[in-house]
CSV table of C-alpha atoms and ligand atoms in Angstrom, one decimal:
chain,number,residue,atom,x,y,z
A,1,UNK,CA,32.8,-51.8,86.3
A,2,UNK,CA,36.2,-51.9,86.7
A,3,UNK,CA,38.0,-54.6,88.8
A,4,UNK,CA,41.2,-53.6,90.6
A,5,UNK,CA,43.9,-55.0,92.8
A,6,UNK,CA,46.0,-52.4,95.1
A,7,UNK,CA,49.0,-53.7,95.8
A,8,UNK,CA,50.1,-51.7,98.9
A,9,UNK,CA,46.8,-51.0,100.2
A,10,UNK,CA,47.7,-50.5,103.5
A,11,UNK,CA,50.0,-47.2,102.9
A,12,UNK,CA,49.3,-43.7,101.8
A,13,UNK,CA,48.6,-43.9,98.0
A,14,UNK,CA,46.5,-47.4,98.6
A,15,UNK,CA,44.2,-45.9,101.7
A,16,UNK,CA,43.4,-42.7,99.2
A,17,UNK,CA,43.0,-45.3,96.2
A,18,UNK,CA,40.4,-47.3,98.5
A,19,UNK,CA,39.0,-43.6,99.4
A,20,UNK,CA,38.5,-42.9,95.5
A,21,UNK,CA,36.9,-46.7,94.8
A,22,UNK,CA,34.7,-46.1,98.1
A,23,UNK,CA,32.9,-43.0,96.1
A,24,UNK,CA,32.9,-44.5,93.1
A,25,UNK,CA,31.0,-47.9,93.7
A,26,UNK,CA,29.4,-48.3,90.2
A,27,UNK,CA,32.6,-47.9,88.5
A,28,UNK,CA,35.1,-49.3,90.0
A,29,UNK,CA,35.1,-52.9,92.5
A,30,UNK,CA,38.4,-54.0,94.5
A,31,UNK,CA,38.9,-57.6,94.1
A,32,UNK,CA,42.3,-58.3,95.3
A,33,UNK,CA,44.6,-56.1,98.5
A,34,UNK,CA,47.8,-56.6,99.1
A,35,UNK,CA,49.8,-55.3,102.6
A,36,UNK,CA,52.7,-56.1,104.2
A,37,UNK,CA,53.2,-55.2,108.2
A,38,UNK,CA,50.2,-53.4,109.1
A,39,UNK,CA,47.4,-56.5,109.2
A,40,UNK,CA,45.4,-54.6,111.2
A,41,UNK,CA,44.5,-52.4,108.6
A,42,UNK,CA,44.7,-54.7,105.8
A,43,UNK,CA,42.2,-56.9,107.7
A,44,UNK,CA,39.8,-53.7,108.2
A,45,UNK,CA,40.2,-52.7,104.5
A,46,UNK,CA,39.1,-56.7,103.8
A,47,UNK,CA,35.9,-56.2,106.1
A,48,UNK,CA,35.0,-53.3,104.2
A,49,UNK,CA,35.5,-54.2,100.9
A,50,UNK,CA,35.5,-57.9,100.8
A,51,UNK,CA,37.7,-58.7,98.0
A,52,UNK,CA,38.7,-62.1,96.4
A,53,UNK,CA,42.1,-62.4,96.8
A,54,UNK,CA,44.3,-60.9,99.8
A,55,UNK,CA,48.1,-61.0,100.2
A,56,UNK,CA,50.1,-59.8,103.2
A,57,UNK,CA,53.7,-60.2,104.4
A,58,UNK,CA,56.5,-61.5,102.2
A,59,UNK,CA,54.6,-63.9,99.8
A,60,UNK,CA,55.7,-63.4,96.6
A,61,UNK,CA,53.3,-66.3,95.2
A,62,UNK,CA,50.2,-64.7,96.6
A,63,UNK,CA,50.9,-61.7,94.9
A,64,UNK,CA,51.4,-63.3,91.5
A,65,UNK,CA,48.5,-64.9,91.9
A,66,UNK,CA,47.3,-60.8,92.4
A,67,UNK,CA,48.8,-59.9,89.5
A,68,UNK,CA,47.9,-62.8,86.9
A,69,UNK,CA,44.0,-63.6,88.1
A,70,UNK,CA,41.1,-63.2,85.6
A,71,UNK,CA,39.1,-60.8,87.9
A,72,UNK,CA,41.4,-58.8,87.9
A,73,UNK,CA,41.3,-56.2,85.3
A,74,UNK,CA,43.8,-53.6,86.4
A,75,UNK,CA,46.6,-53.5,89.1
A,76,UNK,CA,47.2,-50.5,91.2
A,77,UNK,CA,51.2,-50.5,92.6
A,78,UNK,CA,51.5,-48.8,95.5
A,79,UNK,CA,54.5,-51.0,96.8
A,80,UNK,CA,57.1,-48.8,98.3
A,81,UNK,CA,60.4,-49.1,97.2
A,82,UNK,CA,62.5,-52.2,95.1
A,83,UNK,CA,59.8,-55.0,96.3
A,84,UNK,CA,57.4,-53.4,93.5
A,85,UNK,CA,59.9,-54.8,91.0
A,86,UNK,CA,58.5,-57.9,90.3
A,87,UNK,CA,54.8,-57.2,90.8
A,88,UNK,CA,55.1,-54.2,88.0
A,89,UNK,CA,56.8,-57.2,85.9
A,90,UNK,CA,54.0,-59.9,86.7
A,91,UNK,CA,51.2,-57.4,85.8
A,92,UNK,CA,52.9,-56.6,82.5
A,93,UNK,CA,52.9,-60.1,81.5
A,94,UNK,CA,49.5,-60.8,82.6
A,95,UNK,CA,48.5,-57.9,79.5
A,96,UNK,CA,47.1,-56.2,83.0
A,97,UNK,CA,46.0,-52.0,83.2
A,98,UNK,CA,48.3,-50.6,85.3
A,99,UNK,CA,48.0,-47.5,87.6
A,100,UNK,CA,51.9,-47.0,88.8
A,101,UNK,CA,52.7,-45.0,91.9
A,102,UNK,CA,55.9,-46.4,92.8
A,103,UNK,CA,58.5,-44.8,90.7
A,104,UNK,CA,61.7,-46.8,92.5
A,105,UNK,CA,60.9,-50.0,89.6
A,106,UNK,CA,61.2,-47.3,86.9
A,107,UNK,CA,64.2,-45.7,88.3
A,108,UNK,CA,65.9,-49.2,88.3
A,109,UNK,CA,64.8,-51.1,85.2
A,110,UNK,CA,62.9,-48.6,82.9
A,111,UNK,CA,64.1,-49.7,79.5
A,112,UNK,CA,63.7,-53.2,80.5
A,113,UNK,CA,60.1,-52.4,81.9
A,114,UNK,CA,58.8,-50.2,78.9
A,115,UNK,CA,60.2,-52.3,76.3
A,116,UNK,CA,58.3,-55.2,78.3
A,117,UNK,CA,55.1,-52.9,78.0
A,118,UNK,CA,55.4,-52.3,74.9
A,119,UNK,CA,55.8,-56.2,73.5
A,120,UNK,CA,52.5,-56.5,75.0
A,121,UNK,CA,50.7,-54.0,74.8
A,122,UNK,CA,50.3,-52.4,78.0
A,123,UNK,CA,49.6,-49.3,79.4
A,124,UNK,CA,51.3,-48.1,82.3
A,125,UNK,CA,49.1,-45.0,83.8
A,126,UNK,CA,51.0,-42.8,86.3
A,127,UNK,CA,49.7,-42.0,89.4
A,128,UNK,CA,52.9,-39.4,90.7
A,129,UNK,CA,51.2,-36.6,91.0
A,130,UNK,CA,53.7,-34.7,88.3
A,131,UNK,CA,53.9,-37.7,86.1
A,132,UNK,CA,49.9,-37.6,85.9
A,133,UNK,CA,50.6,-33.9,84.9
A,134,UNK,CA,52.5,-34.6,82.1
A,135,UNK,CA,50.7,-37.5,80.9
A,136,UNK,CA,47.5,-35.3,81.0
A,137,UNK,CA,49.2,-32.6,79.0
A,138,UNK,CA,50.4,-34.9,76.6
A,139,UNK,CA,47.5,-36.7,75.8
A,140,UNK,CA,47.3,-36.7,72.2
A,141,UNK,CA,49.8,-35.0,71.2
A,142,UNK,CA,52.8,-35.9,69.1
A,143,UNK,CA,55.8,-36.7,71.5
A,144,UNK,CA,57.9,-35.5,68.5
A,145,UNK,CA,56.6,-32.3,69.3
A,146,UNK,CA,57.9,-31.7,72.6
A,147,UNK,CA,60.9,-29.4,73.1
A,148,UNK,CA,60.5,-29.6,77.3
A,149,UNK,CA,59.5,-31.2,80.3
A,150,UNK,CA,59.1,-28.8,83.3
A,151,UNK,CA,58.9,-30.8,86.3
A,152,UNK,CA,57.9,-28.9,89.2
A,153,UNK,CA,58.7,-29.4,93.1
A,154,UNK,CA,57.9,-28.1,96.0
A,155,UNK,CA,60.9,-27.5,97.2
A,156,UNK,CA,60.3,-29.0,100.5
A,157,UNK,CA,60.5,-28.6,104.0
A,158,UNK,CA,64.4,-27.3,103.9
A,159,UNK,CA,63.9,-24.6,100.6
A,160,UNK,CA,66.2,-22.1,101.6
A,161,UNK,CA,67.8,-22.9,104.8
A,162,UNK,CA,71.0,-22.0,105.2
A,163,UNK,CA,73.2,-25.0,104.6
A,164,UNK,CA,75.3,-24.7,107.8
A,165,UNK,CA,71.6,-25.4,110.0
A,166,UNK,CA,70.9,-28.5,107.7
A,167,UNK,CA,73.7,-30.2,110.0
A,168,UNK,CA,71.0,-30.1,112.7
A,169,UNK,CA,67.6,-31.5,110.5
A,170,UNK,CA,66.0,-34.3,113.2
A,171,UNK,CA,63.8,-36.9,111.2
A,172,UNK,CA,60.6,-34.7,112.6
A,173,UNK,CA,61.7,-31.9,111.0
A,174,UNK,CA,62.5,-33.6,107.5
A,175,UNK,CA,59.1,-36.0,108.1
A,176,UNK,CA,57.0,-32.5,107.6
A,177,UNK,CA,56.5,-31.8,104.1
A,178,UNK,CA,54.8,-28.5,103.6
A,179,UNK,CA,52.4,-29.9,100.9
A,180,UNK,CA,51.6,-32.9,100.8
A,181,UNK,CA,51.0,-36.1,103.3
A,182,UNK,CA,52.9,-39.0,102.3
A,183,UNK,CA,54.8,-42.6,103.4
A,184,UNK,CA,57.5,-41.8,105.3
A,185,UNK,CA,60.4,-43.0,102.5
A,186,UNK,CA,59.0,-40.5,99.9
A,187,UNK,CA,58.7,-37.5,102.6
A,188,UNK,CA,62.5,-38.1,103.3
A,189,UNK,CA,63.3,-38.1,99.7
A,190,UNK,CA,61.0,-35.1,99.6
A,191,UNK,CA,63.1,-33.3,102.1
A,192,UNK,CA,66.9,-34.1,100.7
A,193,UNK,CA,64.9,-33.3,96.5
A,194,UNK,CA,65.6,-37.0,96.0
A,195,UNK,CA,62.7,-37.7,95.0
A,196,UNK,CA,62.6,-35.2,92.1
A,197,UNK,CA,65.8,-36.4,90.9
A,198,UNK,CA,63.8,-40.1,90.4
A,199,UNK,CA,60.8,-38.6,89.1
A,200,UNK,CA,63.4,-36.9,86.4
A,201,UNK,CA,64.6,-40.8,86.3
A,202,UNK,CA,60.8,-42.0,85.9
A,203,UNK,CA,59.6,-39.2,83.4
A,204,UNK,CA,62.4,-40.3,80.9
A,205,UNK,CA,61.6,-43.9,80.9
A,206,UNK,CA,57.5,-42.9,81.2
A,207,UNK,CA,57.1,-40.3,78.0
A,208,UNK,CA,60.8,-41.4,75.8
A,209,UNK,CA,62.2,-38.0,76.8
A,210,UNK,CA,66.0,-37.3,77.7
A,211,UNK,CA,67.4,-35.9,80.7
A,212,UNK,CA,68.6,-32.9,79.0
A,213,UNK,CA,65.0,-31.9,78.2
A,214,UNK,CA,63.5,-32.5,81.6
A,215,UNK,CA,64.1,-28.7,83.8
A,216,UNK,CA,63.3,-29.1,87.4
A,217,UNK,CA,61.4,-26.0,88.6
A,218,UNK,CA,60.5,-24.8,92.2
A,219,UNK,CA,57.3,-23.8,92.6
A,220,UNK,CA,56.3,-23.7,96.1
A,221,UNK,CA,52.5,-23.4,95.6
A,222,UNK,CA,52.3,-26.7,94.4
A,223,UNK,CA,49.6,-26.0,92.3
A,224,UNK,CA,51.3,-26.6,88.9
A,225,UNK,CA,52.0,-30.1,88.8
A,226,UNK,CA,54.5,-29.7,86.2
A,227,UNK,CA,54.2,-28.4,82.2
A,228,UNK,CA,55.0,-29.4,78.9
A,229,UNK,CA,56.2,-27.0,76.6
A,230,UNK,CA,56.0,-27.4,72.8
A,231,UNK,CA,58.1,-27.2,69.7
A,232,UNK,CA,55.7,-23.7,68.8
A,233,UNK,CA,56.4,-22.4,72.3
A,234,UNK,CA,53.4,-23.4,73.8
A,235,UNK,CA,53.4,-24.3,77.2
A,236,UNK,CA,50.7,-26.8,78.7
A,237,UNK,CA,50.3,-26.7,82.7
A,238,UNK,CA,47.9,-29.3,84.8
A,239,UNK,CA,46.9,-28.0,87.6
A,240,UNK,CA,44.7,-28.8,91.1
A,241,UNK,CA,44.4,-28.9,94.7
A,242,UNK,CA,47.2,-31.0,96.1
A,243,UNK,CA,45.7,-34.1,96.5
A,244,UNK,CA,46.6,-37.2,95.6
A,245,UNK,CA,43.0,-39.1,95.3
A,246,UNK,CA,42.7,-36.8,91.9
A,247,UNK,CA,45.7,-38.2,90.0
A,248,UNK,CA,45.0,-41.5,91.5
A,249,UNK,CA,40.9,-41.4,90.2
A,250,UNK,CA,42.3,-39.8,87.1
A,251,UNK,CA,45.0,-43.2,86.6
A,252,UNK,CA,41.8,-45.4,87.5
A,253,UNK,CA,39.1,-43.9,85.2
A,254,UNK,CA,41.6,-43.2,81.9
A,255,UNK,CA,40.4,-42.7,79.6
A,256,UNK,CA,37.4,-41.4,81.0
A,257,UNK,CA,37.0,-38.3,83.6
A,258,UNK,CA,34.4,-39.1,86.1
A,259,UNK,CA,33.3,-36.4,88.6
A,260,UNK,CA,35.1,-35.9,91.9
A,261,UNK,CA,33.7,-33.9,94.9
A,262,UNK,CA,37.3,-33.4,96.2
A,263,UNK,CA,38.1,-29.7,96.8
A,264,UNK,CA,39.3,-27.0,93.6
A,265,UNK,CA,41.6,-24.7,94.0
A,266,UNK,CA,40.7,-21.2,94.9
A,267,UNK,CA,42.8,-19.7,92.7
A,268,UNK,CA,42.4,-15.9,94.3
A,269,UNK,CA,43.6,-17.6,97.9
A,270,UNK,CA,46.4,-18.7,96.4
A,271,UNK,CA,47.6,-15.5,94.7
A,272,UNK,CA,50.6,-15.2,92.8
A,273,UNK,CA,52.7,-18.5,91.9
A,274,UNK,CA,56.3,-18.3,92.0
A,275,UNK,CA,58.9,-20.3,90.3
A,276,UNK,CA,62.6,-20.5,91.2
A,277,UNK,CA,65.8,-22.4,90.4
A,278,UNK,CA,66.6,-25.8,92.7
A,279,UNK,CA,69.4,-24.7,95.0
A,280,UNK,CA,72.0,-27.7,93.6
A,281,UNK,CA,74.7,-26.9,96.6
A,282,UNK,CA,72.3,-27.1,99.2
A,283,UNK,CA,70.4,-30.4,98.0
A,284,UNK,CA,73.6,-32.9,96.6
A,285,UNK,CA,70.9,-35.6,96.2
A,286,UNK,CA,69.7,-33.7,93.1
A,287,UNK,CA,72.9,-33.6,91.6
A,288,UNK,CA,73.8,-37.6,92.1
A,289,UNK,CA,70.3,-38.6,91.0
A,290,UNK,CA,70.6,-36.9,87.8
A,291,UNK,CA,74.8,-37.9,87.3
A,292,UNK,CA,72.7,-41.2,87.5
A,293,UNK,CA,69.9,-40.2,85.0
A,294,UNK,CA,72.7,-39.6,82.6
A,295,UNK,CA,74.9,-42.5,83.4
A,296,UNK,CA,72.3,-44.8,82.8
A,297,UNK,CA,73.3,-48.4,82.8
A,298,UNK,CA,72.9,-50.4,86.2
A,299,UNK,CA,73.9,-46.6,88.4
A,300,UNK,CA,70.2,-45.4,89.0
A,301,UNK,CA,69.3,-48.8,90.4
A,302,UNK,CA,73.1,-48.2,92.3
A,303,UNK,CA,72.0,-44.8,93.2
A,304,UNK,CA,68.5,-46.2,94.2
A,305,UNK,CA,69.5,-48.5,96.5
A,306,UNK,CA,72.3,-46.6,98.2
A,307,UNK,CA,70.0,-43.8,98.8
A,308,UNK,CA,67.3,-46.3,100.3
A,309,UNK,CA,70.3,-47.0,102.6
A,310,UNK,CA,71.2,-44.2,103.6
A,311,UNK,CA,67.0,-42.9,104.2
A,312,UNK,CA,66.8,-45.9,106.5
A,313,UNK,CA,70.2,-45.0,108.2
A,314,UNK,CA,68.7,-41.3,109.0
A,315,UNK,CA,65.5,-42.8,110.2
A,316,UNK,CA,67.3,-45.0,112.8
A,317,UNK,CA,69.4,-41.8,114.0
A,318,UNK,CA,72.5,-43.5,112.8
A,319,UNK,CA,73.3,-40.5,110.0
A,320,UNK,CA,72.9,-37.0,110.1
A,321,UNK,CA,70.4,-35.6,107.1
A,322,UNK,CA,73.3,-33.8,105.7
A,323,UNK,CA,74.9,-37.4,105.3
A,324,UNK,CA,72.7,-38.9,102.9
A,325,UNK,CA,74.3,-37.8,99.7
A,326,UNK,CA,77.8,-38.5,101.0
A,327,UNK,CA,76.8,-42.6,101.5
A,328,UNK,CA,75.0,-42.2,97.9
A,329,UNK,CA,78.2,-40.4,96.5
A,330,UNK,CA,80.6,-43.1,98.2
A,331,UNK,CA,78.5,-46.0,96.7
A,332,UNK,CA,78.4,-44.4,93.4
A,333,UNK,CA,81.7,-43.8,92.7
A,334,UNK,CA,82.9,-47.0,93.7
A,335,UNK,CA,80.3,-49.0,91.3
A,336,UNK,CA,81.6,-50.3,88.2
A,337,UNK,CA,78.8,-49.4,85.7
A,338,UNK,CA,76.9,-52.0,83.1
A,339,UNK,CA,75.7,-50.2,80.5
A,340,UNK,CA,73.2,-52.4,78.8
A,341,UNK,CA,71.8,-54.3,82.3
A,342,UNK,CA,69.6,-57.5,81.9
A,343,UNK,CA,67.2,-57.5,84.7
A,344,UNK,CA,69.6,-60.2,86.7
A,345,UNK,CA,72.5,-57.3,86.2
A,346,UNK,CA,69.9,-54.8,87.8
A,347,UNK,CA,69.3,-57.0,90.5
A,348,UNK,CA,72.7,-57.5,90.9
A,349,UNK,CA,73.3,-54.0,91.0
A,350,UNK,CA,70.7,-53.9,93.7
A,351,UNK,CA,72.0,-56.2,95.8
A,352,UNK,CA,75.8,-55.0,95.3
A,353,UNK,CA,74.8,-51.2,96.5
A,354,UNK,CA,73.0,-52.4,99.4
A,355,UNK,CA,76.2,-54.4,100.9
A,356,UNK,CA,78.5,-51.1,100.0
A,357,UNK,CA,76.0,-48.4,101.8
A,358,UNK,CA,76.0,-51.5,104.4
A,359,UNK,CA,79.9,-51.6,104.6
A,360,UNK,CA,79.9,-47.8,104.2
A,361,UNK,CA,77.9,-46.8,106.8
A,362,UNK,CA,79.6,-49.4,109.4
A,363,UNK,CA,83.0,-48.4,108.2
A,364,UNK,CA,83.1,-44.6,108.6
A,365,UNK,CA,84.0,-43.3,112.3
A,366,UNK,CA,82.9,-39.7,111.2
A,367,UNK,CA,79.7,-39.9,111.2
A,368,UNK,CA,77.9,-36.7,113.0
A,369,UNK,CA,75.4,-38.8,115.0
B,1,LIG,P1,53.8,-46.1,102.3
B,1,LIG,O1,55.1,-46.4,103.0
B,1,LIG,O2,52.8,-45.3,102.9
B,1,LIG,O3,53.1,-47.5,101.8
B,1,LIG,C1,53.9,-48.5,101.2
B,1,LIG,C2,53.0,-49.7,101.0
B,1,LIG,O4,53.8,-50.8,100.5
B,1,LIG,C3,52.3,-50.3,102.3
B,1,LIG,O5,51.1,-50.9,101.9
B,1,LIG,C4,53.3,-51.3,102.7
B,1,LIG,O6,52.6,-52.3,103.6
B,1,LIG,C5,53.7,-52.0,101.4
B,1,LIG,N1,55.0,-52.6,101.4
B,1,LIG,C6,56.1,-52.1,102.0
B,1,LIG,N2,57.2,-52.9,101.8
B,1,LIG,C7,56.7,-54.0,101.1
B,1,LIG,C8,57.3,-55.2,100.6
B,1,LIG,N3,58.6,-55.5,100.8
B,1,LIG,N4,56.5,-56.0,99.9
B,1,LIG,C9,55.2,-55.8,99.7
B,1,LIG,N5,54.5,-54.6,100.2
B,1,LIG,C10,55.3,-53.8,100.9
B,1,LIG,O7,54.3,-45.5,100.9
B,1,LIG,P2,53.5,-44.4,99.9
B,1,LIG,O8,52.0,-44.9,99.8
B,1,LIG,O9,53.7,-43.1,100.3
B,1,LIG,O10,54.2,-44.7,98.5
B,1,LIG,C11,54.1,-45.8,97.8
B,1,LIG,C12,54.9,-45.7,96.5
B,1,LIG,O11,54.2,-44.6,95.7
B,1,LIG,C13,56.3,-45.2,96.7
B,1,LIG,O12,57.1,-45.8,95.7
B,1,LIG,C14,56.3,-43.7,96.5
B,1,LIG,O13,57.5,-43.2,96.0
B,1,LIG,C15,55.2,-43.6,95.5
B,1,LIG,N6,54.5,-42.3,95.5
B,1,LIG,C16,53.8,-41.9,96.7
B,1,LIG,C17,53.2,-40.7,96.7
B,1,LIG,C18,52.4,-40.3,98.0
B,1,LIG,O14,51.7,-39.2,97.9
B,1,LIG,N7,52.4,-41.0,99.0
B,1,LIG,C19,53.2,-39.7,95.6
B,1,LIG,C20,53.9,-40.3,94.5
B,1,LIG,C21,54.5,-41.5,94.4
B,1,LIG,P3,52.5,-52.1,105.2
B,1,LIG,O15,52.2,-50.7,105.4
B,1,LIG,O16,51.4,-53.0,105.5
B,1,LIG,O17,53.8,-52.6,105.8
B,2,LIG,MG1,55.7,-36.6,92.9
């Protein structure tokens, strides 16, 4: 019997992860929740599953206390965005499992959080659907092995559109990803390929690999959740329904596979798969994510957290969509990078980017909205 905490219980990943836990009652228990705003929910989630220790709101004690108690045997992070940071950090030093969906504390501090992993021993399990991919395909074999990553995406809800219509993207139409049902954060990212530029971010810090041998590639079946491909020319593939309980059961269970009555996928509906190049001039978000991939230093948490500014300045109707990347760009270029951070640098870095987007954003009088 595994004992777990799910920090974030309240959003997307942590409602499926208390799904997966629900239908697995003699392998796994929940013993600690944590949410932030929605207490509704967080107090039905406690009725129903009664755990030890709860945590909601801004209380970063509480959930230290989450991340460092005996019951607990692994920690699930599902925190959106920077405010995983320290939990991911806690957990580590606790010698805690961890199952990690949130892949802005990667994008941030990886070196600093691997190397921390590593001192003590740690596993850190993805839960990103195309992280979980690659892990799976991995397993076992020797990292010096591989020649490639293939990460796959979607594409989105925007693959293809003519750039001059992107102008007019409301939040609706970028909040309706044609695969899969997320928080609203990751759906934007989804929509601008962001988020595939941080997942290239989180798979070089997760499996040791460089950027140069990560290769985006669209597939818009989404039924290849990305593909490793070997020195011999092999290529390994993980695929499934798109569904996010089965990477999360899969992070919870390692190293185990227990069964699952979640849906396969019916490979003669689907038909043919397709594969195509991301469209670089119509997505700029791709491009600055992976400028900040190979910059490295303190500019992906600078790229992070102007691109967190400028998803939040979309959401409130204060920037057009096609104005992300140019708040990202304009924070970028102006930050002075450090190239070997300490985790007060990152935070530094954070906190830095945030004012600029901030000043940024109030400055400019072109903005289309
Ligand atoms: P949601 O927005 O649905 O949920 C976020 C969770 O974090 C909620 O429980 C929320 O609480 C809590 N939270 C938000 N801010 C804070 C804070 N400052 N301190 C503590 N808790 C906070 O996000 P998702 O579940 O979609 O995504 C979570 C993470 O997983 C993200 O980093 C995302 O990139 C990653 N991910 C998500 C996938 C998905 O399919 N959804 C796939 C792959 C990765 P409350 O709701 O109570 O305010
Ligand atoms: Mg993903």
């Amino acid at each position: 019997m595994k004992r777990i905490a799910i920090l974030g219980s309240t959003g997307s990943i942590g409602t499926n992860a208390l799904e997966v836990i629900k239908s697995h009652p003699d392998e796994f228990r929940v013993t600690a929740l944590s949410g932030y705003s929605n207490v509704r929910l967080l107090d039905r989630q406690v009725r129903a599953f009664r755990p030890q220790l709860v945590s909601s709101g801004d209380d970063p004690a509480a959930l230290r206390r989450i991340c460092t108690d005996r019951r607990v045997d692994h920690v699930l992070i599902a925190i959106s965005g920077a405010a995983a940071l320290d939990p991911l950090l806690w957990a580590i030093d606790a010698g805690k499992e961890i199952s990690l969906a949130n892949k802005e504390s990667l994008v941030m501090a990886g070196p600093l959080v691997m190397a921390r992993a590593e001192s003590r021993g740690v596993k850190i399990i993805p839960i990103d659907s195309e992280q979980s991919a690659i892990w799976q395909c991995l397993d076992k074999q020797d990292r010096k092995a591989v020649k490639r990553i293939y990460l796959t995406a979607s594409g989105g809800p925007f693959r293809g559109m003519p750039p001059a219509r992107m102008r007019d993207i409301s939040v609706p139409d970028a909040l309706k990803h044609p695969r899969w049902k997320m928080g609203t954060k990751i759906t934007i990212d989804s929509a601008t390929l962001m988020n595939k530029g941080l997942e290239v971010i989180e798979a070089m810090h997760l499996f040791g690999v460089p950027c140069a041998r990560i290769k985006i590639i669209v597939h818009p079946e989404s039924v290849i959740h990305s593909m490793v491909e070997f020195i011999d020319g092999s290529v390994m593939a993980q695929l499934s329904a798109t569904d996010m309980r089965i990477p999360i059961q899969y992070a919870l269970s390692y190293p185990v596979r227990i069964p699952s009555s979640l849906s396969s996928v019916d490979f003669v509906k689907t038909g043919a798969l397709h594969f195509e190049e991301p469209d670089m001039d119509a997505f700029p978000c791709l491009g600055l994510a992976l400028r900040a991939a190979r910059t490295g230093g303190t500019m992906p948490a600078v790229m992070n957290a102007a691109n967190d500014a400028a998803v939040e300045a979309f959401c409130g109707r204060r920037i057009a969509f096609v104005e992300i990347p140019v708040v990202i760009r304009r924070v970028m270029e102006a930050h002075r990078v450090k190239a070997r951070p300490d985790l007060d640098d990152i935070r530094g870095a954070d906190a830095w980017a945030r004012k600029k987007a901030s000043q940024t954003l109030g400055k400019a009088k072109t903005w289309i909205c």
